[in-house]
mmCIF file of C-alpha atoms in Angstrom:
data_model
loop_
_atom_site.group_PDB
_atom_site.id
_atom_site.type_symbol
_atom_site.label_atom_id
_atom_site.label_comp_id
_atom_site.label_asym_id
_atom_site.label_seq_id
_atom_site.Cartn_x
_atom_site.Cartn_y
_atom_site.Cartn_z
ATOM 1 C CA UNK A 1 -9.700 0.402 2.891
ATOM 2 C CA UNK A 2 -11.963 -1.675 5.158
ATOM 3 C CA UNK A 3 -9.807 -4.067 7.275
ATOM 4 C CA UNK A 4 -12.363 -6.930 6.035
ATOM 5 C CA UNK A 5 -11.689 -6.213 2.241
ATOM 6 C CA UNK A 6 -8.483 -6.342 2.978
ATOM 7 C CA UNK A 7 -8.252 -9.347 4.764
ATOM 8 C CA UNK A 8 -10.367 -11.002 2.048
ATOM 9 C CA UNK A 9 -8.088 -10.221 -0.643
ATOM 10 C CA UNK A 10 -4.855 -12.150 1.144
ATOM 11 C CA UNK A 11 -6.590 -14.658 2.189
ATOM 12 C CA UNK A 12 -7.447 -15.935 -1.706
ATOM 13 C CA UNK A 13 -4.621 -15.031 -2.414
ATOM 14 C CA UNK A 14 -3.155 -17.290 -0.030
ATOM 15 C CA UNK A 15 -5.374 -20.162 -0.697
ATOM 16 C CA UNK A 16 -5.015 -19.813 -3.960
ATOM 17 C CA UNK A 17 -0.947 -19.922 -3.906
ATOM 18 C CA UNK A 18 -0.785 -22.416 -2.055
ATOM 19 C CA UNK A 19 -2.677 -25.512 -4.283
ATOM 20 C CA UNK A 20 -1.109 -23.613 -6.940
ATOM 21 C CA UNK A 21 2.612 -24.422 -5.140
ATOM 22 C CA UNK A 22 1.459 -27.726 -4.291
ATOM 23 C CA UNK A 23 0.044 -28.612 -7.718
ATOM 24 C CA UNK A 24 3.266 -26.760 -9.708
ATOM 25 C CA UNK A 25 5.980 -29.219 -7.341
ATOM 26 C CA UNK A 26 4.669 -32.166 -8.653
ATOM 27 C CA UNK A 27 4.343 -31.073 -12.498
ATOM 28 C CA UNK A 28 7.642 -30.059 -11.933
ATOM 29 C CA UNK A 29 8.502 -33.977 -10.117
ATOM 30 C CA UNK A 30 7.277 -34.954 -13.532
ATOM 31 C CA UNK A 31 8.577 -32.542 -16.446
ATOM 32 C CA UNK A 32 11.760 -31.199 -14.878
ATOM 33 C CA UNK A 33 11.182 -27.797 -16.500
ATOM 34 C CA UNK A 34 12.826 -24.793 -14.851
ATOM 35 C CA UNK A 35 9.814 -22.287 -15.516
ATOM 36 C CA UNK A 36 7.649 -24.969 -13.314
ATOM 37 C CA UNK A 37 10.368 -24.998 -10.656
ATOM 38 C CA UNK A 38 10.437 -21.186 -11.257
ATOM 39 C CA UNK A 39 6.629 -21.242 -10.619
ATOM 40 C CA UNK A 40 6.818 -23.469 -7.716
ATOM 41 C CA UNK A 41 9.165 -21.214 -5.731
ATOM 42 C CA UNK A 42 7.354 -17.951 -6.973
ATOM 43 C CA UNK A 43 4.397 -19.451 -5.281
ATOM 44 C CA UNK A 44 5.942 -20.341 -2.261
ATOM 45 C CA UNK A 45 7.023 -17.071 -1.891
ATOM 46 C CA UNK A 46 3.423 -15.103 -2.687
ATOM 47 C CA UNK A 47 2.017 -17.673 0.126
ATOM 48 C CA UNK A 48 4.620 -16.612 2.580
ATOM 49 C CA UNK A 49 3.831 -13.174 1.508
ATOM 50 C CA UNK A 50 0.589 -13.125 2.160
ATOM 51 C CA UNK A 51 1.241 -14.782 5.526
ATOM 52 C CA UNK A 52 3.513 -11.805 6.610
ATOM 53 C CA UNK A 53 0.805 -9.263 5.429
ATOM 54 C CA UNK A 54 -1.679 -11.225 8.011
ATOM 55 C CA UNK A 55 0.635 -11.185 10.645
ATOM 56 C CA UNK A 56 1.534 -7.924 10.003
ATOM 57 C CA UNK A 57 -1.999 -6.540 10.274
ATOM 58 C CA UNK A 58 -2.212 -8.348 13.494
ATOM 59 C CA UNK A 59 0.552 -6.861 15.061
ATOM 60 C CA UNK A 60 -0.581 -3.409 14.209
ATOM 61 C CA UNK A 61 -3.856 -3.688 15.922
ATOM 62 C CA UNK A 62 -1.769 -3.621 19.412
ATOM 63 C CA UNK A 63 -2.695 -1.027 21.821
ATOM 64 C CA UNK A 64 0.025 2.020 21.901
ATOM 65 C CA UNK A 65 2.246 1.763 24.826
ATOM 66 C CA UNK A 66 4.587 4.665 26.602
ATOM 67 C CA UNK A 67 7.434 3.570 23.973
ATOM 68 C CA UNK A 68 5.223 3.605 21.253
ATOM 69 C CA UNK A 69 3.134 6.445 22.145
ATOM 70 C CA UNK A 70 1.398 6.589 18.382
ATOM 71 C CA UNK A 71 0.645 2.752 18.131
ATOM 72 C CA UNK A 72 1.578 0.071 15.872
ATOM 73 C CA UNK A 73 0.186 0.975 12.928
ATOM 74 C CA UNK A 74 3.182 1.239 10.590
ATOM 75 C CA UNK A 75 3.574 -2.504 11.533
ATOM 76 C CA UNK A 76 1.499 -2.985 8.161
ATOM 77 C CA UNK A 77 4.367 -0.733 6.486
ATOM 78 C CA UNK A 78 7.282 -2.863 7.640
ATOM 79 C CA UNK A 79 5.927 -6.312 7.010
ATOM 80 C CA UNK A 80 4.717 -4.771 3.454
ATOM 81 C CA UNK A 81 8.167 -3.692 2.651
ATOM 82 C CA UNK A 82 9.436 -7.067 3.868
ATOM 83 C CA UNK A 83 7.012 -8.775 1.031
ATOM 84 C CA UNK A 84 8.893 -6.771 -1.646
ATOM 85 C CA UNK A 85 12.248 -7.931 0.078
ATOM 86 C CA UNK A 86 11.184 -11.697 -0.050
ATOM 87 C CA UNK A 87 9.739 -11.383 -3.392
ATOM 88 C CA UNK A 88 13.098 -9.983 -4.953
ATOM 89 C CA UNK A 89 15.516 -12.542 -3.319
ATOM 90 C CA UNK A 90 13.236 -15.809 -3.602
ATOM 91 C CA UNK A 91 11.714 -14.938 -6.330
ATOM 92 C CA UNK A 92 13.248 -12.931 -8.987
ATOM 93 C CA UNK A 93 16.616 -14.091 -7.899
ATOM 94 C CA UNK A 94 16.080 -17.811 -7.796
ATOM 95 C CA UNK A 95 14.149 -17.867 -11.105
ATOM 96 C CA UNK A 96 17.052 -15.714 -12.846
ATOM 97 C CA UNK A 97 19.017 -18.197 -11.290
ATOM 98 C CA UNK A 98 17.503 -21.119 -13.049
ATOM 99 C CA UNK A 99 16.992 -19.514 -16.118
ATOM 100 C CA UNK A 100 20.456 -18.333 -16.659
ATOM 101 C CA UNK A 101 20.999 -22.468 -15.773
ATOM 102 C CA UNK A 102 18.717 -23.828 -17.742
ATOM 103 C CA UNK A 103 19.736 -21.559 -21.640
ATOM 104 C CA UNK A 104 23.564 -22.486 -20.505
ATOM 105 C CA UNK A 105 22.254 -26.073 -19.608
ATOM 106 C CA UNK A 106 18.938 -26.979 -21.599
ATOM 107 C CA UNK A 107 17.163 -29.969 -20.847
ATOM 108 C CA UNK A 108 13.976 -31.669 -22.911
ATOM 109 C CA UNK A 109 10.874 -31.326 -21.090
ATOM 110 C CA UNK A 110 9.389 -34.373 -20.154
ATOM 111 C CA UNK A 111 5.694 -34.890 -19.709
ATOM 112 C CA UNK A 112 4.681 -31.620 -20.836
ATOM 113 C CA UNK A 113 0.839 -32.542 -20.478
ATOM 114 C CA UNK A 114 1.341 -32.409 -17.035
ATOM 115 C CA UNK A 115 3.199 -29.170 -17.094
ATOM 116 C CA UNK A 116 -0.154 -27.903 -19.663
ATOM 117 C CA UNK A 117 -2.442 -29.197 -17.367
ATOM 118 C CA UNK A 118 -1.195 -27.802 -14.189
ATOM 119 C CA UNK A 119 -0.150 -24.416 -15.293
ATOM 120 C CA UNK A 120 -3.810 -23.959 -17.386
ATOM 121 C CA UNK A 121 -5.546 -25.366 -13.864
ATOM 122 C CA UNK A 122 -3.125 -22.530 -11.752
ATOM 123 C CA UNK A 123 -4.109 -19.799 -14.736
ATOM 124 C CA UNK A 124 -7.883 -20.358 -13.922
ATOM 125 C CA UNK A 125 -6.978 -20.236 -9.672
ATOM 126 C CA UNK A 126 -5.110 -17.312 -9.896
ATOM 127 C CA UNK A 127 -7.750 -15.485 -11.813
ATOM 128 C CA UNK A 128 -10.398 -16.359 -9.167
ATOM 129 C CA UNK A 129 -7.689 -14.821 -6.928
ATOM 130 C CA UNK A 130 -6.767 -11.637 -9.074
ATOM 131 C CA UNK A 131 -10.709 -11.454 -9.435
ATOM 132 C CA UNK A 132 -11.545 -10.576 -5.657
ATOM 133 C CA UNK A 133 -8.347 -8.338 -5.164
ATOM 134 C CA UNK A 134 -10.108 -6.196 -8.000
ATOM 135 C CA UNK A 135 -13.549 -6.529 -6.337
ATOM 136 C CA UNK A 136 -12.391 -5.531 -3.042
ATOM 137 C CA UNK A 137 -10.026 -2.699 -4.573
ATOM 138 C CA UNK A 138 -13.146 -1.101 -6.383
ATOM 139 C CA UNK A 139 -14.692 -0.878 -2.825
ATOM 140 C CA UNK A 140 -12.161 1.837 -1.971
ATOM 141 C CA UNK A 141 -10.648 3.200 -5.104
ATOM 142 C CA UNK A 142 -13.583 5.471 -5.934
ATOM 143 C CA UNK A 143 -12.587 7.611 -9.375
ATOM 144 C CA UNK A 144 -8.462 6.709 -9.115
ATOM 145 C CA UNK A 145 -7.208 5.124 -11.756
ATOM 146 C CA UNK A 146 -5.176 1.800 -10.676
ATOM 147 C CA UNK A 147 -1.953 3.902 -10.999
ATOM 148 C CA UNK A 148 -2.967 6.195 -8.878
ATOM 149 C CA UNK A 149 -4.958 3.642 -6.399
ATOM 150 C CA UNK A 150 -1.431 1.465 -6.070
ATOM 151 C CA UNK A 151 0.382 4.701 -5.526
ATOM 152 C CA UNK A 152 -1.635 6.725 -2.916
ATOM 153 C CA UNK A 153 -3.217 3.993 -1.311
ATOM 154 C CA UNK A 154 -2.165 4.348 2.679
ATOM 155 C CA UNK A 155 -3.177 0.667 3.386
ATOM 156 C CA UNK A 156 -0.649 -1.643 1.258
ATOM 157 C CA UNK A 157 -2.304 -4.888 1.279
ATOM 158 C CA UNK A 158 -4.380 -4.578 -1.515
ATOM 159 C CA UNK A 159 -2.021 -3.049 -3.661
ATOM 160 C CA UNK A 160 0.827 -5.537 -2.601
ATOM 161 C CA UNK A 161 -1.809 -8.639 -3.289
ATOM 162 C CA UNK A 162 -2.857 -6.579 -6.614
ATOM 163 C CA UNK A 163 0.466 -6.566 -7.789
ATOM 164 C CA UNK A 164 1.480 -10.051 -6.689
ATOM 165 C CA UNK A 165 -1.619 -11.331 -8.521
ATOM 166 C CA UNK A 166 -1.226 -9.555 -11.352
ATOM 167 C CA UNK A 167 2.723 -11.011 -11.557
ATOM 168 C CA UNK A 168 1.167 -14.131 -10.829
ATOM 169 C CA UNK A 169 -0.813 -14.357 -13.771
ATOM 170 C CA UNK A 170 1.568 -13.238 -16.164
ATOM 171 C CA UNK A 171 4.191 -15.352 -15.016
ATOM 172 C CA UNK A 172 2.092 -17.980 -15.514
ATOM 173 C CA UNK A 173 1.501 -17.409 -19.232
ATOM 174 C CA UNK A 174 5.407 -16.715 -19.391
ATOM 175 C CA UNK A 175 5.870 -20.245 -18.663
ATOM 176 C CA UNK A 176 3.326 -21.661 -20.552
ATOM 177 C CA UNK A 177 4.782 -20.144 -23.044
ATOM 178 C CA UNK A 178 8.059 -21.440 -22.354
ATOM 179 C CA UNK A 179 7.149 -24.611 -22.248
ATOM 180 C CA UNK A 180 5.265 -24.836 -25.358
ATOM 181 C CA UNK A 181 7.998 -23.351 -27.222
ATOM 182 C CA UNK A 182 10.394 -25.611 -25.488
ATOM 183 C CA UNK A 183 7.816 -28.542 -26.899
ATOM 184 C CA UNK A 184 7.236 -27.281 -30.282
ATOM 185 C CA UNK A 185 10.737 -26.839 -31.201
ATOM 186 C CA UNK A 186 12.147 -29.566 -28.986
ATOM 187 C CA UNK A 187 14.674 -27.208 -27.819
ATOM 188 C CA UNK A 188 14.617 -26.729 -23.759
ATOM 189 C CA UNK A 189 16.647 -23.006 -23.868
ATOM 190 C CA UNK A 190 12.912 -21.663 -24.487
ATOM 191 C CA UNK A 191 12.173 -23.235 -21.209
ATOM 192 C CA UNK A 192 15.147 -21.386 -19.675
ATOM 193 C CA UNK A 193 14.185 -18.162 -21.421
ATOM 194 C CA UNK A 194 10.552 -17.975 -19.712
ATOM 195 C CA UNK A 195 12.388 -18.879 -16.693
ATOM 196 C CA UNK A 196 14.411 -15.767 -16.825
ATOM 197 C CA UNK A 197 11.399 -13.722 -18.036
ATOM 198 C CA UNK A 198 9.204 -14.644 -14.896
ATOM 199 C CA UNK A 199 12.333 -13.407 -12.852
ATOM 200 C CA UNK A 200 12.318 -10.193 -14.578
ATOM 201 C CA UNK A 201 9.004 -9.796 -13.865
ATOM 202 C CA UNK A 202 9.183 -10.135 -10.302
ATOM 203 C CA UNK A 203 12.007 -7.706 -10.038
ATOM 204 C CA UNK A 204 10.210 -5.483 -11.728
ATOM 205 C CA UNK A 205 7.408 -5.888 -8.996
ATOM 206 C CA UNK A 206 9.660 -6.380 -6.409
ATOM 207 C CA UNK A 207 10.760 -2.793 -6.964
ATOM 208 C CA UNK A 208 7.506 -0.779 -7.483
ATOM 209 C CA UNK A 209 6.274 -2.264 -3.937
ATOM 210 C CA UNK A 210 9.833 -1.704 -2.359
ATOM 211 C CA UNK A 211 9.628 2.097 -3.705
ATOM 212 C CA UNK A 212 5.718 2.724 -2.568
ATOM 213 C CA UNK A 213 6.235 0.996 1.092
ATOM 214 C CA UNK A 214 9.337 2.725 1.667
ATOM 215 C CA UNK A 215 7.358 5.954 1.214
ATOM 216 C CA UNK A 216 4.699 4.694 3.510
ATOM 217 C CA UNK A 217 6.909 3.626 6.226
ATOM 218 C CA UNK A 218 8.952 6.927 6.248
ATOM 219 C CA UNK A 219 5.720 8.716 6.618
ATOM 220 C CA UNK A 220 3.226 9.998 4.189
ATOM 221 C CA UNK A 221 1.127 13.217 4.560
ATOM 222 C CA UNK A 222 -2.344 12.998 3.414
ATOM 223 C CA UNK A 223 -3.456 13.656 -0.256
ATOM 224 C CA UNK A 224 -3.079 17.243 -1.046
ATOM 225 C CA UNK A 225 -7.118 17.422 -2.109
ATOM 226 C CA UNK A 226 -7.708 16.191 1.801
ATOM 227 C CA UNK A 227 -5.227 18.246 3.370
ATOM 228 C CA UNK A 228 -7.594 21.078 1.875
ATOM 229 C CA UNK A 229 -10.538 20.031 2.925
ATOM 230 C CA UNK A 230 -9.215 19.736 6.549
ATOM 231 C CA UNK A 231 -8.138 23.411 6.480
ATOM 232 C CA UNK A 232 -11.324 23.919 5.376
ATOM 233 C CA UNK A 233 -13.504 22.239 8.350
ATOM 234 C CA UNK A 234 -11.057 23.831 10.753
ATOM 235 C CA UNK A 235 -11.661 27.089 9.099
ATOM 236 C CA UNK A 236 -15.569 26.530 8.950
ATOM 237 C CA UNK A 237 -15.265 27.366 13.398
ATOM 238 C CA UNK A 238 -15.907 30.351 14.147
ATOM 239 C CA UNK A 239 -13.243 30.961 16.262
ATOM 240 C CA UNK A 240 -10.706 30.342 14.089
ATOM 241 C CA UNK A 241 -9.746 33.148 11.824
ATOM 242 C CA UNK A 242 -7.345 31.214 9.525
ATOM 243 C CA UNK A 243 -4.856 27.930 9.251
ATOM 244 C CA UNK A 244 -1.215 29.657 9.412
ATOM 245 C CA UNK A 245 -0.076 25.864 8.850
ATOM 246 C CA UNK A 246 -0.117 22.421 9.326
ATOM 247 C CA UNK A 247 1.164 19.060 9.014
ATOM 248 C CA UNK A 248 -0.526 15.257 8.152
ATOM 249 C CA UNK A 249 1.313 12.008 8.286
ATOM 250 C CA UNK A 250 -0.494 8.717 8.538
ATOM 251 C CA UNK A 251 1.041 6.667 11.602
ATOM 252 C CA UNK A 252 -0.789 3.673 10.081
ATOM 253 C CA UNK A 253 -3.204 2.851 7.605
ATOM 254 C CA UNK A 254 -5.865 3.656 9.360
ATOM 255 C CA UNK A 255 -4.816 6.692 12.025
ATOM 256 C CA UNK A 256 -3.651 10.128 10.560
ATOM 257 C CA UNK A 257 -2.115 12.782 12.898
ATOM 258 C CA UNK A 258 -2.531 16.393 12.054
ATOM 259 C CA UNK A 259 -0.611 19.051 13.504
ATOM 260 C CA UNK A 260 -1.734 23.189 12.925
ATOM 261 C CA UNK A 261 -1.440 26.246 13.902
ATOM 262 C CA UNK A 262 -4.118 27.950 13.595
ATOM 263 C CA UNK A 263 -4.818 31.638 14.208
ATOM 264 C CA UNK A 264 -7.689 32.745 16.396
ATOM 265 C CA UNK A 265 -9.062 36.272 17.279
ATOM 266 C CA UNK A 266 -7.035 38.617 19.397
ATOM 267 C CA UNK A 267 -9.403 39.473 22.018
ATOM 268 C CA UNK A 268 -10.961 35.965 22.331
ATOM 269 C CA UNK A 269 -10.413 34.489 25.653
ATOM 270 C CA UNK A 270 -8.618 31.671 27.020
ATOM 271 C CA UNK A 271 -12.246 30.087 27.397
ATOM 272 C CA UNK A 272 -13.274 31.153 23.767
ATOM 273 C CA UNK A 273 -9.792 29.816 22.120
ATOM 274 C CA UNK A 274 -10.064 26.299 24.126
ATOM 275 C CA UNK A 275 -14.381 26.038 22.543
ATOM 276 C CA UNK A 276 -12.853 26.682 19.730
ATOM 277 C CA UNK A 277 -10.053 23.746 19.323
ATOM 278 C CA UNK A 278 -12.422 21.687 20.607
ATOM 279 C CA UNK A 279 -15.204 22.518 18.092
ATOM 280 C CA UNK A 280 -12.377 22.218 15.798
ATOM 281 C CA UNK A 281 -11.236 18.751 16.074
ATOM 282 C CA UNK A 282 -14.667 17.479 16.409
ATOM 283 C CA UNK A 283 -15.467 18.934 13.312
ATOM 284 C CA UNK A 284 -12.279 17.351 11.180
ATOM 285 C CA UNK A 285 -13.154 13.889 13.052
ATOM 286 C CA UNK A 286 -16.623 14.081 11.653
ATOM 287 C CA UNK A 287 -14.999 14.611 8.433
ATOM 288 C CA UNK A 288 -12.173 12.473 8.598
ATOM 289 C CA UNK A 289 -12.311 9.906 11.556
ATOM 290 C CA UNK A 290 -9.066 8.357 10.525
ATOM 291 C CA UNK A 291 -7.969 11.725 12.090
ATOM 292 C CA UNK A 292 -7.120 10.336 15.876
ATOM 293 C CA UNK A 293 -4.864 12.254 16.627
ATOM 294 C CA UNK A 294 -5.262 16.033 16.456
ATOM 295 C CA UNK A 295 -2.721 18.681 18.383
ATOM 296 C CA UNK A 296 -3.733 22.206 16.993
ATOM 297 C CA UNK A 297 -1.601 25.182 18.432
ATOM 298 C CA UNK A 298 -3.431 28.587 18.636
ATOM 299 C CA UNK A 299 -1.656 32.412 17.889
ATOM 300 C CA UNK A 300 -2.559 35.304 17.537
ATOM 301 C CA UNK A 301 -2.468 36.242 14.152
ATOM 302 C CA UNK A 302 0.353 39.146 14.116
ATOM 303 C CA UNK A 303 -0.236 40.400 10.407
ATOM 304 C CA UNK A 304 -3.976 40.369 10.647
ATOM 305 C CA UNK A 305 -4.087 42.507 13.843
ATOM 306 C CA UNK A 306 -1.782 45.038 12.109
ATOM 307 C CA UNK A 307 -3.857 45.378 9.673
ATOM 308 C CA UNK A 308 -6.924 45.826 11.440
ATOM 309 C CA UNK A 309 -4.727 48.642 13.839
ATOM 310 C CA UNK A 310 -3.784 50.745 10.367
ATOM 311 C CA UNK A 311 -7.617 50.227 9.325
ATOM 312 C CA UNK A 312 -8.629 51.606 12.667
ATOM 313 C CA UNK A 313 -6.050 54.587 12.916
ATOM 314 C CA UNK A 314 -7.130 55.215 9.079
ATOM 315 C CA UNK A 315 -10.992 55.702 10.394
ATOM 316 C CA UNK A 316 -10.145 57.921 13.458
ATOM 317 C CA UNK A 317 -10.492 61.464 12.897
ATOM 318 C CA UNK A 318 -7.025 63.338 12.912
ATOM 319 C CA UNK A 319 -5.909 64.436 16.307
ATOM 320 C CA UNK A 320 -5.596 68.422 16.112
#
């Protein structure tokens, strides 16, 4: 993912959330229903959200130091997991909260053409918003399908602002909902019942981007279709016989270290082994220059050698 789309996406996102927060507060001043409180907060959290995904890009962009040898990449990780966190406790929790209030409790809602208004006005904002994390997202996704794209993406803003968006929008209709059935009927527990259907919805959420983050911030490997083709480029040098094995795991987003052993002729020498790592990594960062770091460990390939001994003492004539 290009750091620009990226950036992009959160920051509509963010200006979007945040006159949609502003504009939901007072509808809510006005109607007192729960799903526009609900709203409110959810809002206030996506804006904080996508404040801690711009700080957290920030503070990965530091240089490496001698305690952080590898960089700050996996800053993006942490603050992205921390997004799920906030989501689940403001969010889902508070709105289950007031949900759970309001059916026990239910209240008329008062002024509901402000509550129309503001929620069809934030409907309309948010789509803008959804709008350009999909524009952005097709950049990079090439022939994934958005399961897959949200799952083995290794940069997590635009799947966390894809997501949030997405909850966005259908907790906006939830409350709409809500609050017309709350109208039509003149019974406020359907006002309570979107409430607690918006928090569902960002649990729900909350969980798929706690569960792909975690991943990412333990340390993924690249995608098994890329971990071939780098055995392939490292193969293509001709002084490497063969990858014995290796090891990817993206230290950030945008920096993947590879680690293999790789198996190069027996009577090469030092001189031809050391062209030949060299030739090597050049040729997977040509590839693959997310590849920064690159430690490949050469041996002499024990099983190959016998062979080539029996095929050798095979050929000789017999000894008399």
């Amino acid at each position: 993912m290009s750091a620009e789309g990226g950036t992009k996406a959160i920051v509509a996102a963010l200006a979007a959330n945040l006159g949609i927060a502003v504009s939901k507060f007072v509808a809510f001043v006005f109607t007192g229903s729960s799903s526009m409180l609900a709203e409110s907060i959810h809002s206030v959290a996506d804006s904080g959200n996508q404040g801690l995904l711009l700080v957290g890009r920030k503070r990965s962009e530091r240089q490496r130091t001698p305690q952080h040898p590898f960089g700050y990449g996996r800053e993006r990780y942490f603050y992205a997991f921390v997004v799920a966190v906030v989501l689940f406790t403001v969010g889902a929790v508070f709105s289950l909260y007031e949900g759970i209030h309001k059916i026990t409790d239910p209240h008329e809602v008062k002024s509901p053409a402000w509550a129309f208004g503001v929620l069809i006005a934030a409907i309309i904002m948010e789509t803008f918003s959804f709008r350009t994390a999909i524009v952005e997202s097709n950049r990079v996704r090439g022939s994934k399908s958005w399961v897959q794209f949200i799952r083995r993406s290794k940069s997590p803003e635009l799947p966390v602002v894809l997501l949030e968006d997405l909850g966005a929008l259908v907790g906006l209709i939830l409350a709409l909902l809500g609050v017309t059935m709350a109208v039509v009927t003149g019974n406020g527990v359907w006002d309570g019942v979107g409430t607690v259907a918006i928090g569902v919805l960002l649990a729900l959420i909350a969980i798929v981007l706690a569960l792909e983050t975690k991943s990412l911030l333990i340390g993924e490997g690249a995608d098994p279709e890329v971990e071939r083709e780098i055995q392939r480029a490292l193969e293509s040098v001709d002084e490497v016989d063969r990858v014995i094995h290796m090891r990817t795991q993206y230290v950030g987003p945008e920096e993947m270290l590879i680690a293999a052993k790789i198996a190069v002729h027996h009577d090469d020498t030092a001189a031809d082994v050391a062209r030949g790592i060299d030739a090597a990594e050049a040729k997977v960062r040509e590839q693959f220059p997310v590849a920064r770091l690159i430690y490949l460990e050469p041996a002499i390939d024990e099983a190959r050698r016998d062979e080539d001994t029996a095929a050798t003492a095979t050929d000789s004539p017999a000894s008399s």
